[in-house]
Short mmCIF file of C-alpha atoms in Angstrom, two decimals:
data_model
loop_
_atom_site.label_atom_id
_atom_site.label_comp_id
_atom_site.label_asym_id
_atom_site.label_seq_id
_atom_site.Cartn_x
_atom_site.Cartn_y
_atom_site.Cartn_z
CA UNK A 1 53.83 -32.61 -11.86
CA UNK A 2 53.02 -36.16 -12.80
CA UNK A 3 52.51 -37.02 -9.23
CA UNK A 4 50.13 -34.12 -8.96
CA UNK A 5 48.38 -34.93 -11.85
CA UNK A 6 46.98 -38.76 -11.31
CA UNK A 7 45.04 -37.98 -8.57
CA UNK A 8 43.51 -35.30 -10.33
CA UNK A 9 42.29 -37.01 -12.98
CA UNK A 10 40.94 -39.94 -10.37
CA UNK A 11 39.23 -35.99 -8.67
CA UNK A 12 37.68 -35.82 -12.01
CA UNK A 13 36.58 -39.01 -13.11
CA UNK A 14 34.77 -39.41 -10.17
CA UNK A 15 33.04 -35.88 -10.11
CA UNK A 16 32.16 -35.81 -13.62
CA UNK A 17 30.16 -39.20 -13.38
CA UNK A 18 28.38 -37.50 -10.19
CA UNK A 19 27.59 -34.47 -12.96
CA UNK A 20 26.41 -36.58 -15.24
CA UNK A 21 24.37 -38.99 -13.58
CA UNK A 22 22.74 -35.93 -11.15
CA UNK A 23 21.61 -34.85 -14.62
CA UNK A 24 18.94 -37.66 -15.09
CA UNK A 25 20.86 -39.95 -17.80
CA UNK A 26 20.53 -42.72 -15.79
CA UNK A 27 17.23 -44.05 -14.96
CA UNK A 28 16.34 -47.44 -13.64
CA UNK A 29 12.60 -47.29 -15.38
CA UNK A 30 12.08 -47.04 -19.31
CA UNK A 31 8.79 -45.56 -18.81
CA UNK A 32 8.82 -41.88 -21.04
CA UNK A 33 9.11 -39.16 -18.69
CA UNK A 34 6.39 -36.49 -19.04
CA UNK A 35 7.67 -32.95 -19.53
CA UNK A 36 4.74 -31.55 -17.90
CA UNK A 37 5.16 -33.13 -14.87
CA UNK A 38 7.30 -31.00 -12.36
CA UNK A 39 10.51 -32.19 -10.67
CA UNK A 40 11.06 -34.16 -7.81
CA UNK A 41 14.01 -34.44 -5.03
CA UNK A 42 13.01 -37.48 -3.30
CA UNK A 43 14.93 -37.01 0.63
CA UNK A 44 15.02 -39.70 3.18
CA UNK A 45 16.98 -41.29 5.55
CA UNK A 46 19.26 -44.04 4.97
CA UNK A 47 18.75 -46.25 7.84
CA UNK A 48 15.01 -46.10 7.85
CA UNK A 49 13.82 -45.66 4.37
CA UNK A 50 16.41 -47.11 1.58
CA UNK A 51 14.33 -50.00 0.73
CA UNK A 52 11.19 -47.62 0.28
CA UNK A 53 12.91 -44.83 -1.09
CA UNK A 54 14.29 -47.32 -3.59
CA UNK A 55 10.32 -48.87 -4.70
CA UNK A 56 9.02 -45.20 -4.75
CA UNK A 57 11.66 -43.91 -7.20
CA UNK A 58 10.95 -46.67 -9.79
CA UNK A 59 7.10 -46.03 -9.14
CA UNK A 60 7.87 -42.33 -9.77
CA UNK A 61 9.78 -42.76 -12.78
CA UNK A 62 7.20 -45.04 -14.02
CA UNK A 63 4.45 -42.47 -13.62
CA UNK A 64 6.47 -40.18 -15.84
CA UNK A 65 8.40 -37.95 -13.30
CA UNK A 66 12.04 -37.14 -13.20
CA UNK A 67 13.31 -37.98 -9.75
CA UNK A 68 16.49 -37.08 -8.58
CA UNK A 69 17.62 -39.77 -6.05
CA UNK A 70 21.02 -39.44 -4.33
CA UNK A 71 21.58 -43.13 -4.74
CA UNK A 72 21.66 -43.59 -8.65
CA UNK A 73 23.58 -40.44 -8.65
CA UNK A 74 26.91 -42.04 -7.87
CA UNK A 75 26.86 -39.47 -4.83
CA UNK A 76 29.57 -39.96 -1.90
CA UNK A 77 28.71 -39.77 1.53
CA UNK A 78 30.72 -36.90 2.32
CA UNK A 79 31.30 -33.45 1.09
CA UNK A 80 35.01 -34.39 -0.03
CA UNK A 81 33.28 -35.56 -3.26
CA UNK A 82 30.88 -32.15 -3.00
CA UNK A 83 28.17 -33.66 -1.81
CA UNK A 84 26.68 -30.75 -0.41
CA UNK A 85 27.10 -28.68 -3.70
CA UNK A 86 25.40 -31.05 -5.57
CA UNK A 87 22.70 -31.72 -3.50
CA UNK A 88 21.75 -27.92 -3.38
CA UNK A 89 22.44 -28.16 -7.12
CA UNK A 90 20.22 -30.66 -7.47
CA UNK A 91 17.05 -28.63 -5.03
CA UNK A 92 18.09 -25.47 -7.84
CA UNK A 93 16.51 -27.80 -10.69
CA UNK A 94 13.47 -29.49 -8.97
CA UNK A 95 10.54 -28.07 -8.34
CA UNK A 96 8.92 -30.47 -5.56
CA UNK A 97 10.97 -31.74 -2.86
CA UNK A 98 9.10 -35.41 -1.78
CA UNK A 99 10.06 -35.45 2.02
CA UNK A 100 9.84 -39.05 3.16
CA UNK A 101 9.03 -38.44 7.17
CA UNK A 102 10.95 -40.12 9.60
CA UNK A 103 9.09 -42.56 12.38
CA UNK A 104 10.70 -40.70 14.81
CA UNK A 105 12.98 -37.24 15.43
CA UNK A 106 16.43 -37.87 14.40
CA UNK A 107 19.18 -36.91 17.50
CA UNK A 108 22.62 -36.40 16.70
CA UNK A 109 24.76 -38.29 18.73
CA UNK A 110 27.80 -36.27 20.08
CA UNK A 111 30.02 -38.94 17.67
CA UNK A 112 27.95 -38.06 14.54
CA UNK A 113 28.54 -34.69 14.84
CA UNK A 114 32.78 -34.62 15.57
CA UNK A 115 32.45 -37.15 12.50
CA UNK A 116 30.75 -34.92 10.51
CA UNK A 117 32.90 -31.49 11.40
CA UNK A 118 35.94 -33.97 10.87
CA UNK A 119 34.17 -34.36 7.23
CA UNK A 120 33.65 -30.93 6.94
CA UNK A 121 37.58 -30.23 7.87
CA UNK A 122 38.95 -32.99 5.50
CA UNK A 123 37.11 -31.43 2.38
CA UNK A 124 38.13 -28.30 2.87
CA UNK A 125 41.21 -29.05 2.52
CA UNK A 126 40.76 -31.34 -0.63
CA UNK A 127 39.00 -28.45 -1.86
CA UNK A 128 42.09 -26.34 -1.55
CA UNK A 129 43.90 -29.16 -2.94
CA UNK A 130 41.79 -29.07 -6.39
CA UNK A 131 42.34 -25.37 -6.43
CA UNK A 132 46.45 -25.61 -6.57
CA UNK A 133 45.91 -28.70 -8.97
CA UNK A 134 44.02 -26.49 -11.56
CA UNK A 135 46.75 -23.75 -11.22
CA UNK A 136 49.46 -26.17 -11.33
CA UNK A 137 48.25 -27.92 -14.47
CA UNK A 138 47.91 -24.21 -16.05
CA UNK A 139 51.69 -23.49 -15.10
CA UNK A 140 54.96 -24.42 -17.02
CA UNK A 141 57.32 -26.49 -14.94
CA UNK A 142 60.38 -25.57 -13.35
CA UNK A 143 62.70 -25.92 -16.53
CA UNK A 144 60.26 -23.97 -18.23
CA UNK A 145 58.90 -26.65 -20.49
CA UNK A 146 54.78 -26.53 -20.66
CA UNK A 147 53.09 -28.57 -18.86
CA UNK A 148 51.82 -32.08 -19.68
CA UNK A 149 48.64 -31.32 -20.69
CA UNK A 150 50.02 -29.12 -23.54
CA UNK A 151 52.03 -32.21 -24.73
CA UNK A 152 49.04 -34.21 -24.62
CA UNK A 153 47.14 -32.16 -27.62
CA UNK A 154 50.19 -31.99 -29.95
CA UNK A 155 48.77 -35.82 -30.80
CA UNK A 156 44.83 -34.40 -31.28
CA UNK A 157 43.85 -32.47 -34.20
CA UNK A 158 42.32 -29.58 -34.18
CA UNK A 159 39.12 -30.36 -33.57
CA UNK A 160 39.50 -32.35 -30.75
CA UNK A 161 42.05 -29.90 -29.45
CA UNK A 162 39.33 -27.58 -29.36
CA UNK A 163 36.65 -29.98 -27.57
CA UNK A 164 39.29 -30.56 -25.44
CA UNK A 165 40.00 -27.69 -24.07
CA UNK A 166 36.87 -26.57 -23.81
CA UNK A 167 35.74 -30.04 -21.33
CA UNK A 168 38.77 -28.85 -19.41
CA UNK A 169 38.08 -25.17 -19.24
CA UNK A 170 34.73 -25.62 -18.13
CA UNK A 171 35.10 -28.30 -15.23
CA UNK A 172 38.29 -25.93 -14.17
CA UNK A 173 35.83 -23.60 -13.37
CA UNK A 174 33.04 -25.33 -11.94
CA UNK A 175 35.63 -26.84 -9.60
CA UNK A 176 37.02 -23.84 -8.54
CA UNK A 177 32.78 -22.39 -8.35
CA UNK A 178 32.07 -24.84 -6.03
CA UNK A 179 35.62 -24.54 -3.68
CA UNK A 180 34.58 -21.53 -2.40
CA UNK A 181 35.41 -21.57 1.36
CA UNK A 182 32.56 -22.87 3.22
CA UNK A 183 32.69 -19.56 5.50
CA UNK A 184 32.64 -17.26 2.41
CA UNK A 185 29.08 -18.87 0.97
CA UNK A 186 27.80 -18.43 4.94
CA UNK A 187 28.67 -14.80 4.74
CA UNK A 188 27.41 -14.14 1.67
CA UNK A 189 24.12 -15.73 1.78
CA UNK A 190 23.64 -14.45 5.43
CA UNK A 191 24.36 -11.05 4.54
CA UNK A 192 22.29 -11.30 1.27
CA UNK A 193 19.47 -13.39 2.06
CA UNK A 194 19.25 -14.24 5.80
CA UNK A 195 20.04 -17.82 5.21
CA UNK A 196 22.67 -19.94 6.33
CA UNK A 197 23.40 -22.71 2.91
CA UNK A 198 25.72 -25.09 5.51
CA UNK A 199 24.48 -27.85 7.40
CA UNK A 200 24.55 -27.12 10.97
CA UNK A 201 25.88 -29.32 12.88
CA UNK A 202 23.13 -30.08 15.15
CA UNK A 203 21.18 -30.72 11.68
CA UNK A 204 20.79 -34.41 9.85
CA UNK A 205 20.93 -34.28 6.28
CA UNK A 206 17.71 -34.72 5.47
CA UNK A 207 16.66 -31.54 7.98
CA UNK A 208 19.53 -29.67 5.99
CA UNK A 209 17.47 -30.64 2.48
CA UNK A 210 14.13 -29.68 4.30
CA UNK A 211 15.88 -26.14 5.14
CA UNK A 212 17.10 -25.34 1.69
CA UNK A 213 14.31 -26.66 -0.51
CA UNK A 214 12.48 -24.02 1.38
CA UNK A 215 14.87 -21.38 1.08
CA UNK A 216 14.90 -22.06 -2.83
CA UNK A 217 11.12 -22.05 -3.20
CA UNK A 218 10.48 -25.66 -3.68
CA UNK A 219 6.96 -27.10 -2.97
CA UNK A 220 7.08 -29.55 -0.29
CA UNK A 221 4.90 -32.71 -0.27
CA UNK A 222 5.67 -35.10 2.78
CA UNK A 223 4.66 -39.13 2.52
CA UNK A 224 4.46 -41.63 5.44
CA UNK A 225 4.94 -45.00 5.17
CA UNK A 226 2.07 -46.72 6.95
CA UNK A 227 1.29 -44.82 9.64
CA UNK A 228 2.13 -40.62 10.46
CA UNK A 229 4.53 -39.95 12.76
CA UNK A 230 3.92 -37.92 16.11
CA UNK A 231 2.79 -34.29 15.64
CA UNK A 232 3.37 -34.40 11.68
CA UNK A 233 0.46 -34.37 9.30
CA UNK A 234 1.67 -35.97 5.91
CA UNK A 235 0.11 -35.09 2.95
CA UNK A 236 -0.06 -38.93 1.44
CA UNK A 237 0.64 -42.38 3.79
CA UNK A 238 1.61 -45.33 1.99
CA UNK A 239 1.33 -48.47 2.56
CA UNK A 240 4.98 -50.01 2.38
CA UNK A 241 3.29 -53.50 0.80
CA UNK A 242 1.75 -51.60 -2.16
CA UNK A 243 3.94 -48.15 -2.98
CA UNK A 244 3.00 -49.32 -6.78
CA UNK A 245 -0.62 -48.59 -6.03
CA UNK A 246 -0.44 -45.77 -3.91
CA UNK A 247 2.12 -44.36 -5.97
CA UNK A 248 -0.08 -43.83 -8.67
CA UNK A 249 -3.24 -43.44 -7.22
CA UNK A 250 -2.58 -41.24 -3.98
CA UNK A 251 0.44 -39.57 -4.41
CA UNK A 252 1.21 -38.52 -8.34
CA UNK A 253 -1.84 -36.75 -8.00
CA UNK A 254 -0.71 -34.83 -5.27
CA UNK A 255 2.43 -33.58 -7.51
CA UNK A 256 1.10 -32.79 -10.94
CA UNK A 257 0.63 -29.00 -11.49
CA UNK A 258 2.94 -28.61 -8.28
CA UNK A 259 5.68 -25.90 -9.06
CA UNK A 260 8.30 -24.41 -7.65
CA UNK A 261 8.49 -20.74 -6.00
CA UNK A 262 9.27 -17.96 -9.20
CA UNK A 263 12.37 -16.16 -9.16
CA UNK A 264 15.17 -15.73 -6.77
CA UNK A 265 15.40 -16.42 -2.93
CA UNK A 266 14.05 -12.70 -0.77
CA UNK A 267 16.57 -10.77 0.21
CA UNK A 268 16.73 -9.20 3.68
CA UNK A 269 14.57 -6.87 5.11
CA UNK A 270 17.63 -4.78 5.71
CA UNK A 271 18.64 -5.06 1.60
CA UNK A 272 15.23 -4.54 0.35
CA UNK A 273 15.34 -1.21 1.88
CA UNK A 274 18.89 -0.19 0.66
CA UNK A 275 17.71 -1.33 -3.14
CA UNK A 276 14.67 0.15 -2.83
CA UNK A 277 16.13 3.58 -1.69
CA UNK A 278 19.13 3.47 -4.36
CA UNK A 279 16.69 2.54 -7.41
CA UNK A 280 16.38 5.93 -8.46
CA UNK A 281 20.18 5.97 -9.04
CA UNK A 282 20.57 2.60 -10.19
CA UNK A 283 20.32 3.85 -14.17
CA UNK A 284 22.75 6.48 -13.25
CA UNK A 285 25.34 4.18 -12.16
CA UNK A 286 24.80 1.45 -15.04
CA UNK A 287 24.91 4.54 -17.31
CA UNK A 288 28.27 5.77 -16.00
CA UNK A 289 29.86 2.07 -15.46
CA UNK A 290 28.86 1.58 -19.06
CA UNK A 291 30.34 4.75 -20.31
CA UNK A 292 33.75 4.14 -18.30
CA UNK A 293 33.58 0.44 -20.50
CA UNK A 294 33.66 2.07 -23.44
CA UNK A 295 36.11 4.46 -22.67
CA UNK A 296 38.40 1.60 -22.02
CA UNK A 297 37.87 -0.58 -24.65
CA UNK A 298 38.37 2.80 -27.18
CA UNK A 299 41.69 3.58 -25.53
CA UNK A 300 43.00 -0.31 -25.90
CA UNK A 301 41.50 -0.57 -29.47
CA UNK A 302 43.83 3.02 -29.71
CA UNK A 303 46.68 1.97 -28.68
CA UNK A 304 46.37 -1.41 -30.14
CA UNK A 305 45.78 0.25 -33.35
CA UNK A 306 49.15 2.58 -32.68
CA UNK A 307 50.99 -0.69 -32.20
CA UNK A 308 50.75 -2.12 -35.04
CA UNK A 309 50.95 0.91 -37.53
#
């Protein structure tokens, strides 16, 4: 089990500060950050824009916006670390996705893309791997003793038993939330909403971001750095010598008062017709579900109750 369990805990340590820091507790500017202001996912691409990505983040966050930024959120190239969850986590709590154009269309080389379905393949199966390491650390060994865990809070009083196993409890299951097979989230969302959530292969990452900030509503507000590139008409162009500037005076006005799309992705055509021809049952079959609840819970509290008289 100890073997098991050391790498485990390395899974976690390195997950949790992705968690943490995707929440916005590190930021690189002091400047108060304005509640009023909206959200922003700032997507680029790493060999052309780090250096400006990096100078508009701080003159974001020194406006008074909360910027998510992939690089000051400890996140790993690769989805071994879920780096596709929590960048689709991340478009869920913004509400303006700041799309820094590229000079040129991006072509996947045939090498990019075996490297990246290689990717894909390896965290699946580390995926899989977190899944058995949860159940294993939940299971007694094979002499029957409890696990190591269990030994661990014998030291801890109560309290921090309690805290405890509530930290582990919760990342247990927002592990095993986001190891759901990669084909299972494709049928569902297909089937449910018409949208595939995985990058294609044929897709950079920044063209996956594009796709799923729309499919989760978020306003889109593209920036060129010093000149537009072919066929694309960029709401804001900066000037790479003086993002400071036209920071504040071009683009923050562009985002304030921007907000997201209300309410949940549209379902399919196909779906909006089923619901809409089943809502005249709908209370009918909450009424009865509800009713066979009760019925259940009466005869356990019953026989509970027989128990112990």
């Amino acid at each position: 089990m100890s073997d098991l369990m050391w790498p485990w805990r390395a899974y976690r340590f390195a997950t949790e500060r992705m968690e943490r820091a995707a929440k916005g507790e590190e930021r690189r500017s002091s400047a108060p950050i304005d509640p009023a202001k909206p959200v922003l996912f700032l997507s680029y691409r790493t060999a052309e824009h780090t250096d400006v990505a990096r100078a508009l983040h701080l003159a974001l966050e020194q406006s008074g916006f909360r910027v998510w930024f992939d690089e000051d959120r400890g996140t790993m190239p690769s989805r071994v670390l879920y780096l596709d969850v929590f960048l689709e986590e991340a478009m869920r709590a913004a509400d303006v996705l700041v799309l820094l154009l590229p000079a040129a269309a991006a072509e996947r080389r045939l090498e990019e893309r075996d490297s990246d379905m290689q990717d894909q393949l390896f965290a699946s199966l580390v995926r899989m791997w977190a899944v058995l390491a949860i159940v294993a650390s939940y299971s007694a060994r094979s002499d029957g003793s409890p696990p190591s865990w269990h030994r661990e809070l014998e030291a801890l009083d109560e309290d921090q038993r309690r805290e405890r196993l509530l930290a582990d409890g919760l990342f247990a299951i927002k592990t095993l939330r986001r190891s759901v097979p990669p084909p299972l989230r494709a049928m569902w969302s297909l089937a449910v909403y018409g949208v595939n959530p995985l990058k294609l292969p044929e897709e950079s990452w920044q063209a996956w971001e594009r796709r799923i900030a729309g499919f989760h509503g978020l306003a889109t507000v593209s920036v060129a750095v010093r000149s537009p590139p072919p066929g694309e008409h960029p709401d804001v162009v900066l000037d790479p010598d003086a993002i400071d500037r036209d920071t504040r005076e071009l683009l923050a006005p562009r985002l304030v008062g921007r907000r997201r799309r209300p309410g949940r992705p549209p379902l399919t055509p196909q779906l909006q017709r089923l619901v809409a021809r089943r809502r005249r049952y709908a209370l009918i079959a909450l009424a009865i579900a509800v009713s066979l609840v009760l019925v259940v819970i009466a005869v356990v509290v019953f026989v509970v109750w027989l128990w112990i008289a």
